[in-house]
Short mmCIF file of C-alpha atoms in Angstrom, two decimals:
data_model
loop_
_atom_site.label_atom_id
_atom_site.label_comp_id
_atom_site.label_asym_id
_atom_site.label_seq_id
_atom_site.Cartn_x
_atom_site.Cartn_y
_atom_site.Cartn_z
CA GLN A 1432 9.28 -15.91 -5.44
CA VAL A 1433 7.23 -13.49 -3.32
CA GLN A 1434 3.46 -13.58 -3.02
CA LEU A 1435 1.38 -10.71 -1.68
CA VAL A 1436 -2.27 -10.98 -0.66
CA GLU A 1437 -4.28 -7.91 0.25
CA SER A 1438 -7.36 -7.78 2.43
CA GLY A 1439 -9.47 -5.23 4.27
CA GLY A 1440 -11.10 -3.40 1.41
CA GLY A 1441 -14.79 -2.69 1.27
CA LEU A 1442 -17.48 -0.04 1.23
CA VAL A 1443 -17.25 2.83 3.67
CA GLN A 1444 -18.92 6.20 4.04
CA ALA A 1445 -17.01 9.41 3.58
CA GLY A 1446 -15.17 10.31 6.75
CA GLY A 1447 -14.80 6.69 7.76
CA SER A 1448 -11.74 4.50 8.11
CA LEU A 1449 -10.37 1.26 6.74
CA ARG A 1450 -7.20 -0.68 7.37
CA LEU A 1451 -5.74 -2.63 4.49
CA SER A 1452 -3.44 -5.56 5.13
CA CYS A 1453 -0.91 -7.14 2.81
CA ALA A 1454 0.39 -10.54 3.85
CA ALA A 1455 3.65 -11.62 2.25
CA SER A 1456 4.86 -15.17 1.75
CA GLY A 1457 7.65 -16.91 -0.06
CA ARG A 1458 11.13 -15.50 -0.15
CA THR A 1459 10.46 -12.33 1.77
CA SER A 1460 12.74 -10.01 3.67
CA SER A 1461 12.18 -7.30 6.23
CA ARG A 1462 14.63 -5.23 4.21
CA TYR A 1463 12.30 -5.03 1.22
CA GLY A 1464 10.88 -1.67 0.38
CA MET A 1465 7.08 -1.77 0.50
CA GLY A 1466 4.58 0.43 -1.24
CA TRP A 1467 0.88 1.00 -1.77
CA PHE A 1468 -0.64 2.13 -5.05
CA ARG A 1469 -4.18 2.63 -6.24
CA GLN A 1470 -5.94 2.62 -9.58
CA ALA A 1471 -9.42 3.73 -10.56
CA PRO A 1472 -11.08 2.59 -13.82
CA GLY A 1473 -9.66 4.49 -16.76
CA LYS A 1474 -6.96 6.05 -14.61
CA GLU A 1475 -3.25 5.48 -14.29
CA ARG A 1476 -1.94 3.61 -11.31
CA GLU A 1477 -0.82 6.18 -8.78
CA PHE A 1478 1.49 6.14 -5.82
CA VAL A 1479 -0.04 6.27 -2.35
CA ALA A 1480 2.60 5.45 0.26
CA ALA A 1481 5.93 3.70 0.71
CA ASP A 1482 7.88 2.26 3.60
CA THR A 1483 11.57 1.42 3.40
CA ARG A 1484 13.63 -1.10 5.33
CA SER A 1485 11.49 -2.09 8.29
CA GLY A 1486 9.77 1.26 8.40
CA GLY A 1487 12.92 3.31 8.62
CA THR A 1488 11.54 5.90 6.21
CA THR A 1489 8.03 6.61 4.98
CA ILE A 1490 6.73 8.80 2.19
CA TYR A 1491 3.20 9.73 1.15
CA ALA A 1492 1.45 11.22 -1.80
CA ASP A 1493 0.27 14.75 -1.11
CA SER A 1494 -3.32 13.66 -1.66
CA VAL A 1495 -3.25 11.28 1.32
CA LYS A 1496 -0.70 12.89 3.61
CA GLY A 1497 -2.08 13.29 7.10
CA ARG A 1498 -4.88 10.80 6.46
CA PHE A 1499 -3.11 7.54 5.57
CA THR A 1500 -0.38 5.71 7.46
CA ILE A 1501 1.79 2.88 6.17
CA SER A 1502 3.33 0.47 8.65
CA ARG A 1503 4.63 -3.06 8.84
CA ASP A 1504 4.87 -5.95 11.27
CA ASN A 1505 7.95 -7.90 10.30
CA ALA A 1506 7.12 -10.78 12.65
CA LYS A 1507 3.90 -11.32 10.71
CA ASN A 1508 5.34 -10.50 7.28
CA THR A 1509 2.53 -8.01 6.88
CA VAL A 1510 2.32 -4.40 5.76
CA TYR A 1511 -0.66 -2.18 6.55
CA LEU A 1512 -2.28 0.91 5.19
CA GLN A 1513 -4.43 2.71 7.74
CA MET A 1514 -6.83 5.02 5.92
CA ASN A 1515 -8.70 7.68 7.88
CA SER A 1516 -10.99 10.51 6.83
CA LEU A 1517 -11.76 8.71 3.60
CA GLU A 1518 -13.12 10.69 0.68
CA PRO A 1519 -14.98 9.62 -2.47
CA GLY A 1520 -11.83 10.43 -4.42
CA ASP A 1521 -10.08 7.60 -2.59
CA THR A 1522 -12.26 5.05 -4.38
CA ALA A 1523 -9.98 2.68 -6.28
CA VAL A 1524 -8.41 -0.74 -6.32
CA TYR A 1525 -5.52 -0.67 -3.90
CA TYR A 1526 -2.38 -2.70 -4.53
CA CYS A 1527 0.56 -3.45 -2.31
CA ALA A 1528 3.98 -4.00 -3.78
CA ALA A 1529 7.40 -5.16 -2.67
CA SER A 1530 10.87 -4.35 -3.91
CA PRO A 1531 14.19 -6.03 -3.11
CA ASN A 1532 15.54 -2.49 -3.03
CA PRO A 1533 15.21 -1.42 0.62
CA TYR A 1534 14.80 2.21 -0.43
CA GLY A 1535 11.58 1.52 -2.30
CA SER A 1536 10.15 3.77 -4.95
CA THR A 1537 7.27 6.10 -5.73
CA VAL A 1538 6.69 4.66 -9.22
CA PRO A 1539 5.30 1.23 -10.14
CA SER A 1540 8.40 0.26 -12.10
CA GLY A 1541 10.37 0.31 -8.87
CA TYR A 1542 8.58 -2.77 -7.54
CA ALA A 1543 9.06 -6.39 -8.52
CA TYR A 1544 6.12 -8.04 -6.72
CA TRP A 1545 2.46 -7.09 -6.58
CA GLY A 1546 -0.68 -8.21 -4.84
CA GLN A 1547 -3.98 -8.89 -6.57
CA GLY A 1548 -5.58 -5.69 -5.34
CA THR A 1549 -8.48 -4.97 -3.04
CA GLN A 1550 -11.41 -2.70 -3.83
CA VAL A 1551 -12.04 0.37 -1.69
CA THR A 1552 -15.26 2.26 -2.32
CA VAL A 1553 -16.07 5.46 -0.47
CA SER A 1554 -19.63 6.72 -0.67
CA SER A 1555 -20.89 10.20 0.09
#
């Protein structure tokens, strides 16, 4: 019903920046809540950031607050995660997710649609 494709991951040095993109297709809506999660090998998937109803409200994990910014371009059906001041601890596969609930969620179970993930590796 909804397909999400992430891009923009890669290898970056500590202190650098990356911008992840998540292009949505299919039966999408600007009223969907959008979120970003990340997962390192052997770790649980953890919440990173969420954006509700066309960016009306945003929320961030404490670990990324002040460094990451979630945004969306409804005309392009795309959501972004701007990541600045990257740290080795940010290394993970990053996933975007969409929920028909415009209020979004901070837990994976709150999202119905997921992208395939994109690898972010931060070296020291």
